[in-house]
PDB file of C-alpha atoms in Angstrom:
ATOM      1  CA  UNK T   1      40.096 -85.686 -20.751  1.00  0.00           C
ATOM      2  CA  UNK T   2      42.114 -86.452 -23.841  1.00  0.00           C
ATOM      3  CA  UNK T   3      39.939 -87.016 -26.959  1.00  0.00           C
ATOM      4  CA  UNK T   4      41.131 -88.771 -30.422  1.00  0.00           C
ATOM      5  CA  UNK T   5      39.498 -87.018 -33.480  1.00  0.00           C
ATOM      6  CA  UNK T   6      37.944 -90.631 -34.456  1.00  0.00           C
ATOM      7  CA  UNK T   7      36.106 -90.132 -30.942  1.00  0.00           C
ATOM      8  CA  UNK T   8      33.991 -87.323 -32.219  1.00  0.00           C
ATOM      9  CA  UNK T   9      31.108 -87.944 -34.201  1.00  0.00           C
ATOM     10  CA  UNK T  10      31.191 -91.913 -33.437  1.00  0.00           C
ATOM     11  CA  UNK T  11      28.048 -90.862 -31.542  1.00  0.00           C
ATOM     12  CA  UNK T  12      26.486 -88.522 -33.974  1.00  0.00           C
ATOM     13  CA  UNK T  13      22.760 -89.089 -34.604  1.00  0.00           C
ATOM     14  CA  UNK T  14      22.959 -91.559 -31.082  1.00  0.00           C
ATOM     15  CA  UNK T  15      20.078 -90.734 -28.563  1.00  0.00           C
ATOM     16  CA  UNK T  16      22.018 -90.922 -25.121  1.00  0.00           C
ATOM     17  CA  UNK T  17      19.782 -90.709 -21.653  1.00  0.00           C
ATOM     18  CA  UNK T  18      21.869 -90.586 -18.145  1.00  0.00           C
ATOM     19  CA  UNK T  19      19.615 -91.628 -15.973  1.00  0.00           C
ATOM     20  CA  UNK T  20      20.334 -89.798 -12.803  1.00  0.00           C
ATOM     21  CA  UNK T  21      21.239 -86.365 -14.735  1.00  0.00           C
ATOM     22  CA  UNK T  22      22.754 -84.192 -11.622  1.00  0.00           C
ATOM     23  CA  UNK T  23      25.573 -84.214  -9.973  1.00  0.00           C
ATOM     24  CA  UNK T  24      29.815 -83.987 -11.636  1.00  0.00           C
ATOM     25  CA  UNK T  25      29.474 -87.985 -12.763  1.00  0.00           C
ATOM     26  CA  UNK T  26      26.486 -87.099 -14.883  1.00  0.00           C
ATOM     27  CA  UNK T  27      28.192 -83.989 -16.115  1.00  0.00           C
ATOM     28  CA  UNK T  28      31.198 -85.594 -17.323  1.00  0.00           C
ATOM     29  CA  UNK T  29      29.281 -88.300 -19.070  1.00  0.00           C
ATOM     30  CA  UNK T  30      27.254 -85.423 -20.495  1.00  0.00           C
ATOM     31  CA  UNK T  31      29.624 -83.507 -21.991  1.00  0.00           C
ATOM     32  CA  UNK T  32      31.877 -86.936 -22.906  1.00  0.00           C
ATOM     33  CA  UNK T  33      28.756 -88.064 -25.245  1.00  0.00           C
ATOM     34  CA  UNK T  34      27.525 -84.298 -26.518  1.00  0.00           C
ATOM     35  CA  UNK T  35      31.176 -84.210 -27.922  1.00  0.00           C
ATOM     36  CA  UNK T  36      31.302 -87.376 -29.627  1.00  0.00           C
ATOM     37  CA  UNK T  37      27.867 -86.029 -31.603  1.00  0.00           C
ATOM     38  CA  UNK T  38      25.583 -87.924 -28.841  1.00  0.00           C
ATOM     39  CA  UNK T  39      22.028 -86.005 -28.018  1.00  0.00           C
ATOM     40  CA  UNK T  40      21.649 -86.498 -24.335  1.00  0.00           C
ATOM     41  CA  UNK T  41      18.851 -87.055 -22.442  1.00  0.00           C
ATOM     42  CA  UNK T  42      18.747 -86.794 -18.734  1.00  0.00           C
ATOM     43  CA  UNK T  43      16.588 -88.086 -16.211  1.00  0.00           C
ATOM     44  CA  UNK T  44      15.983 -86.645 -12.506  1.00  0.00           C
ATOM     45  CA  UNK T  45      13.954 -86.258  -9.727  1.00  0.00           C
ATOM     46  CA  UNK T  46      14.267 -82.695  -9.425  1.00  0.00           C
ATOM     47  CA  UNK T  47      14.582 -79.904 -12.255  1.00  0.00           C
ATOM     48  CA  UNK T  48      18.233 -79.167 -13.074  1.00  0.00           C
ATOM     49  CA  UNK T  49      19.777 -76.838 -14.895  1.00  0.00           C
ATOM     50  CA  UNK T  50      21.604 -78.463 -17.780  1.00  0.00           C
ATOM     51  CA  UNK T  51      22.467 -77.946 -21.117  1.00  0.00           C
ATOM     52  CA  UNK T  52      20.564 -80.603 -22.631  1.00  0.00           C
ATOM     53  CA  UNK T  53      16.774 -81.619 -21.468  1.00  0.00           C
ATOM     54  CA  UNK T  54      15.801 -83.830 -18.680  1.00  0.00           C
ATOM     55  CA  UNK T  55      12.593 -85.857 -17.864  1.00  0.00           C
ATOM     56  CA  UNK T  56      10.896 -85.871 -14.405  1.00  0.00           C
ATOM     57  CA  UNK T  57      10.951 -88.730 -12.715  1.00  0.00           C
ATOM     58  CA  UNK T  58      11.520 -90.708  -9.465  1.00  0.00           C
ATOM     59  CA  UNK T  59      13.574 -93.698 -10.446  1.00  0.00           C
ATOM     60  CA  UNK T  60      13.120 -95.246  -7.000  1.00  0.00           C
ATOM     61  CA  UNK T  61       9.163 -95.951  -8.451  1.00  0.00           C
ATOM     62  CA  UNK T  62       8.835 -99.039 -11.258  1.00  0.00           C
ATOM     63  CA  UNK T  63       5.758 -96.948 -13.073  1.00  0.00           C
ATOM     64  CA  UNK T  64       7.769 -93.149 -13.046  1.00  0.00           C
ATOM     65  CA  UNK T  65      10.417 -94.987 -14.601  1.00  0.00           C
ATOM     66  CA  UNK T  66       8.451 -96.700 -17.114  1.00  0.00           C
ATOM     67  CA  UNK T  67       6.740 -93.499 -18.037  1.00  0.00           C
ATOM     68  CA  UNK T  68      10.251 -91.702 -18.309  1.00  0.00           C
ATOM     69  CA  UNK T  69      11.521 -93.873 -21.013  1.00  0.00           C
ATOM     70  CA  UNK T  70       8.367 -94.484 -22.879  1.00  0.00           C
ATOM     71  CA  UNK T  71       8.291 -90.875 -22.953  1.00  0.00           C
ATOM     72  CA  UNK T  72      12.050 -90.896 -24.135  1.00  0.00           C
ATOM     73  CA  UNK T  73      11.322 -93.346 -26.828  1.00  0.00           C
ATOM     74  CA  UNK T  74       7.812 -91.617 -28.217  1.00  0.00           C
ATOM     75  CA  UNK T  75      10.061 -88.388 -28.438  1.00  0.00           C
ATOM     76  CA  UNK T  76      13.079 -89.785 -29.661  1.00  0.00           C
ATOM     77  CA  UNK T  77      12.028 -92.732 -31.514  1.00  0.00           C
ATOM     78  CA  UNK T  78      15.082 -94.560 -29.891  1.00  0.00           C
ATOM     79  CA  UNK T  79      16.951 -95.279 -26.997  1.00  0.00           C
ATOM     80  CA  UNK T  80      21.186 -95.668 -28.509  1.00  0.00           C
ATOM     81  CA  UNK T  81      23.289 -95.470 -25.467  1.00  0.00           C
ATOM     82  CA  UNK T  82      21.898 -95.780 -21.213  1.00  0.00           C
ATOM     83  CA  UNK T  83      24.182 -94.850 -18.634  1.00  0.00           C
ATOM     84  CA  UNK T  84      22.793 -95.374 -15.665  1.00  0.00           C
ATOM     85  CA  UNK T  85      24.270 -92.974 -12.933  1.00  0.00           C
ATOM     86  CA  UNK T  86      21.237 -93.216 -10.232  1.00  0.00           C
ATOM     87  CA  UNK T  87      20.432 -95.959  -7.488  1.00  0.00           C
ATOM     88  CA  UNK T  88      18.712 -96.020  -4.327  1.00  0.00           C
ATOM     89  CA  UNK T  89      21.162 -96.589  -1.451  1.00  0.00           C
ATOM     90  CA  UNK T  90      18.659 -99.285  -0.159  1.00  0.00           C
ATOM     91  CA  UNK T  91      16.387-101.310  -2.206  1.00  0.00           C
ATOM     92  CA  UNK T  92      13.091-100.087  -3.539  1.00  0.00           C
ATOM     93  CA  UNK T  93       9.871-101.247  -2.055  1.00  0.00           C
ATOM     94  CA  UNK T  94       8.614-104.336  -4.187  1.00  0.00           C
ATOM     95  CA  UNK T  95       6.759-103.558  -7.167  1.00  0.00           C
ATOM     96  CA  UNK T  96       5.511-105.581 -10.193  1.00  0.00           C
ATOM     97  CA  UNK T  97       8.350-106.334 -12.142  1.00  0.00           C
ATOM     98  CA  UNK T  98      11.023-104.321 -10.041  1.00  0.00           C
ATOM     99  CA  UNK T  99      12.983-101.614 -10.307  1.00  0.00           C
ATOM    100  CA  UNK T 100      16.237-103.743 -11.608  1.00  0.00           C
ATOM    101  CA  UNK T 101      13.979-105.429 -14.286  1.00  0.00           C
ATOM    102  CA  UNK T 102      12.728-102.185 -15.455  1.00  0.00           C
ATOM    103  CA  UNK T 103      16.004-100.906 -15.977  1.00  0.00           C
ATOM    104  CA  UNK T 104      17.142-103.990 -17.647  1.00  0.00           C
ATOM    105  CA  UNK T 105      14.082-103.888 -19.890  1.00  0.00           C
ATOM    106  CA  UNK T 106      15.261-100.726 -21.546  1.00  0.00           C
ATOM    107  CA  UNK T 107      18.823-101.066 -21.633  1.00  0.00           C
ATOM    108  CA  UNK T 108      18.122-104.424 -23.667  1.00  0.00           C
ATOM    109  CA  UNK T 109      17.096-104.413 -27.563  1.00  0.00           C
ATOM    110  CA  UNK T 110      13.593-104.677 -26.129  1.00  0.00           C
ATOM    111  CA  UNK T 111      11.324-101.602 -27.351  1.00  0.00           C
ATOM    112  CA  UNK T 112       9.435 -99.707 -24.865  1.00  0.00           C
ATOM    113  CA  UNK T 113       6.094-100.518 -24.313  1.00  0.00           C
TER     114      UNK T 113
END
């Protein structure tokens, strides 16, 4: 992956979170953002080792996910950049709200509850 020198450091000071922090897509995003001066933030079901931390949570369940960005945002202060590399392969059960909403909540300039 080919990187201009303007590329690095247009992220610096950014809070980044991958949701969905495993796996060689999450990786790549990882280290992508890290060298353009992003601090990542991952988000998982499991524990993963990663160079940058990562918040527990089931992203299948509305109030995990809620709780893993307000915990993001009390932490951070700020949410810059979501990439969003996790997804059930069928729909969630119905919940309040929804998973897609939830999702959509954050990634908006909405603050977190």
């Amino acid at each position: 992956m080919s990187r201009n020198s303007e590329d690095q450091g247009r992220l610096s000071g950014r809070i980044c979170v991958i949701a969905g922090a495993g796996g060689a897509i999450a990786g790549a995003v990882a280290a992508r953002l890290t060298a353009e001066g992003g601090r990542v933030i991952g988000i998982d079901r499991r524990p993963l080792d990663v160079p940058f931390p990562v918040v527990a949570a089931d992203l299948r369940s509305e109030a995990e996910t809620r709780l893993a960005f307000e915990r993001i945002h009390a932490e951070s202060g700020r949410i810059d950049v979501l990439h969003v590399n996790a997804g059930p392969v069928t729909p969630p059960p119905a919940e309040a709200g929804g998973f897609s909403l939830t999702l959509a909540g954050v990634a908006t300039d909405k603050p977190c509850p």
